Amino acid sequence: MSTRKIIILNGHPGEKSLNKTLAEAYRDAAKGAGHDVRYHDLSAMEFDMDYGIGGYHNYKPLEPDLEAFLTDLEWAEHVVLTTPLWWGALPAKLKGVFDRALLPGRTFDTRNTSMLGLPAPMLTGKTARVLLTSDTPAVFLRLFYSNAVKKILSRQILGFVGVRPTRFTSFAPASHPVASTVAAWCQKASRLGERAA
C-alpha cells in the first residue's frame, strides 16, 4: 500500500468531543500505517469567522491558523473532516473556516470559468472522507432530509474547489453513546485511517 499525504480537521468547536476522539483514532492509525498526517483542531484555531467589511474584493488577511490550514489543504492528497450535525448543517465555526479559507486564486479560479460560468477548481486530485456524527440515523438523513448536509459538503464546498469524491461515514445516535459503541466507532475510524480511506 502506498502512503498518502493526509490533512485531518476535527470540526467540532468543543475542546472535548466524540468528533475529536474519532479524528484522533483516524490520525493515530494513519500515522501508524506510515501515512504523512497534518492535524488541525477547530477548538484550538483562532480566527474571525466572518468577513465583516472584507470580501473577495476587499481582502481580509488570513490569521495564522487559517493560513496553516489552507497551506496543508493545498499540500494534502486526502482530506478528512469530522463534524457533528447541528440543526441540519455544520457548526458555525467550522463553516467559518470554509468561508474564510477557501479563497479565489488558491482554491478556485474565477478567471478560468466553465461554459456555465463556474470558476475552475484548483484543489483537484484530492479525495475526502467525512466522519459525521448526529442523532439522525443515516437512513433518515436520506429519506427525510435528502442528505442535504452531505450534498452541501460534497458538492458546494469540497467539490466546488475540486476535492472529489467525498465519502461519508455516519455515527448515530451520537449524543449519549455507551463506551462499547464509542470503542467500536473508534475501531471503524482506525481502519479507515490505516487505509487512508
GROMACS .gro file of C-alpha atoms in nm:
model
  197
    1MET     CA    1   0.000   0.000   0.000
    2SER     CA    2   0.136   0.342  -0.094
    3THR     CA    3   0.139   0.615   0.166
    4ARG     CA    4  -0.065   0.932   0.132
    5LYS     CA    5  -0.048   1.292   0.250
    6ILE     CA    6  -0.349   1.349   0.474
    7ILE     CA    7  -0.496   1.660   0.634
    8ILE     CA    8  -0.738   1.599   0.921
    9LEU     CA    9  -0.970   1.869   1.056
   10ASN     CA   10  -1.161   1.794   1.373
   11GLY     CA   11  -1.458   2.018   1.301
   12HIS     CA   12  -1.615   2.021   1.647
   13PRO     CA   13  -1.566   2.354   1.827
   14GLY     CA   14  -1.553   2.199   2.175
   15GLU     CA   15  -1.227   2.106   2.344
   16LYS     CA   16  -1.358   1.755   2.417
   17SER     CA   17  -1.596   1.575   2.184
   18LEU     CA   18  -1.678   1.248   2.016
   19ASN     CA   19  -1.563   1.407   1.691
   20LYS     CA   20  -1.221   1.474   1.838
   21THR     CA   21  -1.199   1.116   1.962
   22LEU     CA   22  -1.280   0.986   1.613
   23ALA     CA   23  -1.036   1.228   1.448
   24GLU     CA   24  -0.757   1.118   1.681
   25ALA     CA   25  -0.835   0.749   1.620
   26TYR     CA   26  -0.811   0.807   1.246
   27ARG     CA   27  -0.494   1.017   1.287
   28ASP     CA   28  -0.313   0.767   1.509
   29ALA     CA   29  -0.394   0.473   1.281
   30ALA     CA   30  -0.292   0.666   0.969
   31LYS     CA   31   0.040   0.764   1.126
   32GLY     CA   32   0.094   0.408   1.243
   33ALA     CA   33   0.044   0.288   0.885
   34GLY     CA   34   0.312   0.529   0.762
   35HIS     CA   35   0.092   0.800   0.613
   36ASP     CA   36   0.204   1.164   0.636
   37VAL     CA   37  -0.057   1.338   0.853
   38ARG     CA   38  -0.120   1.701   0.943
   39TYR     CA   39  -0.386   1.755   1.208
   40HIS     CA   40  -0.598   2.064   1.282
   41ASP     CA   41  -0.834   2.101   1.577
   42LEU     CA   42  -1.112   2.356   1.532
   43SER     CA   43  -1.138   2.418   1.906
   44ALA     CA   44  -0.777   2.544   1.913
   45MET     CA   45  -0.799   2.758   1.598
   46GLU     CA   46  -0.822   3.133   1.650
   47PHE     CA   47  -0.970   3.343   1.370
   48ASP     CA   48  -1.256   3.575   1.283
   49MET     CA   49  -1.531   3.358   1.137
   50ASP     CA   50  -1.682   3.646   0.942
   51TYR     CA   51  -1.556   3.874   0.670
   52GLY     CA   52  -1.705   4.180   0.837
   53ILE     CA   53  -1.633   4.455   0.585
   54GLY     CA   54  -1.396   4.223   0.399
   55GLY     CA   55  -1.467   4.006   0.100
   56TYR     CA   56  -1.314   3.869  -0.217
   57HIS     CA   57  -1.260   4.224  -0.349
   58ASN     CA   58  -1.164   4.378  -0.017
   59TYR     CA   59  -0.912   4.124   0.104
   60LYS     CA   60  -0.904   4.031   0.470
   61PRO     CA   61  -0.570   3.862   0.551
   62LEU     CA   62  -0.587   3.511   0.689
   63GLU     CA   63  -0.498   3.459   1.052
   64PRO     CA   64  -0.206   3.217   1.111
   65ASP     CA   65  -0.434   2.923   1.196
   66LEU     CA   66  -0.632   2.967   0.873
   67GLU     CA   67  -0.318   3.012   0.665
   68ALA     CA   68  -0.174   2.692   0.814
   69PHE     CA   69  -0.496   2.506   0.739
   70LEU     CA   70  -0.511   2.630   0.379
   71THR     CA   71  -0.142   2.551   0.319
   72ASP     CA   72  -0.194   2.197   0.447
   73LEU     CA   73  -0.511   2.163   0.240
   74GLU     CA   74  -0.314   2.255  -0.072
   75TRP     CA   75  -0.042   2.005   0.026
   76ALA     CA   76  -0.271   1.710   0.105
   77GLU     CA   77  -0.385   1.427  -0.119
   78HIS     CA   78  -0.667   1.319   0.113
   79VAL     CA   79  -0.889   1.539   0.328
   80VAL     CA   80  -1.053   1.403   0.645
   81LEU     CA   81  -1.318   1.602   0.828
   82THR     CA   82  -1.508   1.515   1.143
   83THR     CA   83  -1.819   1.718   1.212
   84PRO     CA   84  -2.134   1.698   1.416
   85LEU     CA   85  -2.468   1.765   1.251
   86TRP     CA   86  -2.617   2.069   1.423
   87TRP     CA   87  -2.959   2.196   1.314
   88GLY     CA   88  -2.920   2.013   0.985
   89ALA     CA   89  -2.586   2.169   0.898
   90LEU     CA   90  -2.233   2.242   1.021
   91PRO     CA   91  -2.122   2.422   1.337
   92ALA     CA   92  -2.084   2.795   1.272
   93LYS     CA   93  -1.712   2.800   1.346
   94LEU     CA   94  -1.649   2.515   1.102
   95LYS     CA   95  -1.849   2.697   0.833
   96GLY     CA   96  -1.631   3.000   0.914
   97VAL     CA   97  -1.318   2.803   0.822
   98PHE     CA   98  -1.459   2.737   0.476
   99ASP     CA   99  -1.597   3.090   0.437
  100ARG     CA  100  -1.261   3.246   0.515
  101ALA     CA  101  -1.002   2.996   0.387
  102LEU     CA  102  -1.146   2.876   0.056
  103LEU     CA  103  -1.023   3.176  -0.140
  104PRO     CA  104  -1.023   3.260  -0.510
  105GLY     CA  105  -0.678   3.231  -0.658
  106ARG     CA  106  -0.587   2.950  -0.421
  107THR     CA  107  -0.885   2.714  -0.422
  108PHE     CA  108  -1.081   2.823  -0.729
  109ASP     CA  109  -1.001   3.034  -1.034
  110THR     CA  110  -1.257   3.300  -1.128
  111ARG     CA  111  -1.054   3.396  -1.436
  112ASN     CA  112  -1.097   3.047  -1.582
  113THR     CA  113  -1.464   2.955  -1.599
  114SER     CA  114  -1.670   2.674  -1.748
  115MET     CA  115  -1.945   2.712  -2.009
  116LEU     CA  116  -2.185   2.754  -1.715
  117GLY     CA  117  -1.975   3.034  -1.570
  118LEU     CA  118  -1.841   2.829  -1.280
  119PRO     CA  119  -1.484   2.901  -1.171
  120ALA     CA  120  -1.225   2.630  -1.227
  121PRO     CA  121  -1.143   2.428  -0.914
  122MET     CA  122  -0.780   2.447  -0.803
  123LEU     CA  123  -0.765   2.161  -0.549
  124THR     CA  124  -0.820   1.875  -0.792
  125GLY     CA  125  -0.663   1.532  -0.745
  126LYS     CA  126  -0.769   1.510  -0.380
  127THR     CA  127  -1.023   1.283  -0.216
  128ALA     CA  128  -1.217   1.328   0.108
  129ARG     CA  129  -1.372   1.136   0.393
  130VAL     CA  130  -1.625   1.294   0.630
  131LEU     CA  131  -1.690   1.131   0.968
  132LEU     CA  132  -2.037   1.264   1.052
  133THR     CA  133  -2.186   1.237   1.399
  134SER     CA  134  -2.554   1.301   1.454
  135ASP     CA  135  -2.862   1.186   1.636
  136THR     CA  136  -3.030   1.134   1.300
  137PRO     CA  137  -2.952   0.790   1.154
  138ALA     CA  138  -2.811   0.793   0.801
  139VAL     CA  139  -3.127   0.636   0.657
  140PHE     CA  140  -3.341   0.923   0.795
  141LEU     CA  141  -3.093   1.181   0.667
  142ARG     CA  142  -3.153   1.036   0.324
  143LEU     CA  143  -3.529   0.975   0.343
  144PHE     CA  144  -3.645   1.289   0.524
  145TYR     CA  145  -3.371   1.544   0.451
  146SER     CA  146  -3.241   1.426   0.111
  147ASN     CA  147  -2.886   1.410   0.253
  148ALA     CA  148  -2.875   1.791   0.249
  149VAL     CA  149  -2.563   1.824   0.465
  150LYS     CA  150  -2.382   1.565   0.256
  151LYS     CA  151  -2.470   1.750  -0.064
  152ILE     CA  152  -2.350   2.079   0.082
  153LEU     CA  153  -2.016   1.932   0.184
  154SER     CA  154  -1.953   1.712  -0.119
  155ARG     CA  155  -2.084   1.941  -0.393
  156GLN     CA  156  -2.100   2.300  -0.275
  157ILE     CA  157  -1.789   2.312  -0.057
  158LEU     CA  158  -1.533   2.039  -0.123
  159GLY     CA  159  -1.648   1.954  -0.474
  160PHE     CA  160  -1.657   2.321  -0.574
  161VAL     CA  161  -1.283   2.354  -0.514
  162GLY     CA  162  -1.206   2.018  -0.678
  163VAL     CA  163  -1.193   1.773  -0.386
  164ARG     CA  164  -1.379   1.463  -0.505
  165PRO     CA  165  -1.512   1.217  -0.441
  166THR     CA  166  -1.620   1.282  -0.084
  167ARG     CA  167  -1.721   0.969   0.105
  168PHE     CA  168  -1.916   0.970   0.430
  169THR     CA  169  -1.917   0.751   0.738
  170SER     CA  170  -2.204   0.818   0.976
  171PHE     CA  171  -2.212   0.760   1.351
  172ALA     CA  172  -2.554   0.780   1.516
  173PRO     CA  173  -2.716   0.829   1.757
  174ALA     CA  174  -2.423   1.026   1.893
  175SER     CA  175  -2.541   1.231   2.191
  176HIS     CA  176  -2.503   0.964   2.460
  177PRO     CA  177  -2.333   0.655   2.316
  178VAL     CA  178  -2.219   0.388   2.557
  179ALA     CA  179  -1.848   0.317   2.591
  180SER     CA  180  -1.863  -0.002   2.386
  181THR     CA  181  -2.027   0.185   2.098
  182VAL     CA  182  -1.762   0.456   2.106
  183ALA     CA  183  -1.492   0.189   2.105
  184ALA     CA  184  -1.649   0.022   1.801
  185TRP     CA  185  -1.675   0.357   1.623
  186CYS     CA  186  -1.310   0.433   1.700
  187GLN     CA  187  -1.210   0.097   1.554
  188LYS     CA  188  -1.402   0.186   1.240
  189ALA     CA  189  -1.225   0.522   1.217
  190SER     CA  190  -0.891   0.349   1.277
  191ARG     CA  191  -0.950   0.105   0.992
  192LEU     CA  192  -1.022   0.398   0.763
  193GLY     CA  193  -0.708   0.571   0.885
  194GLU     CA  194  -0.488   0.271   0.819
  195ARG     CA  195  -0.608   0.263   0.457
  196ALA     CA  196  -0.616   0.644   0.420
  197ALA     CA  197  -0.972   0.590   0.304
   0.00000   0.00000   0.00000
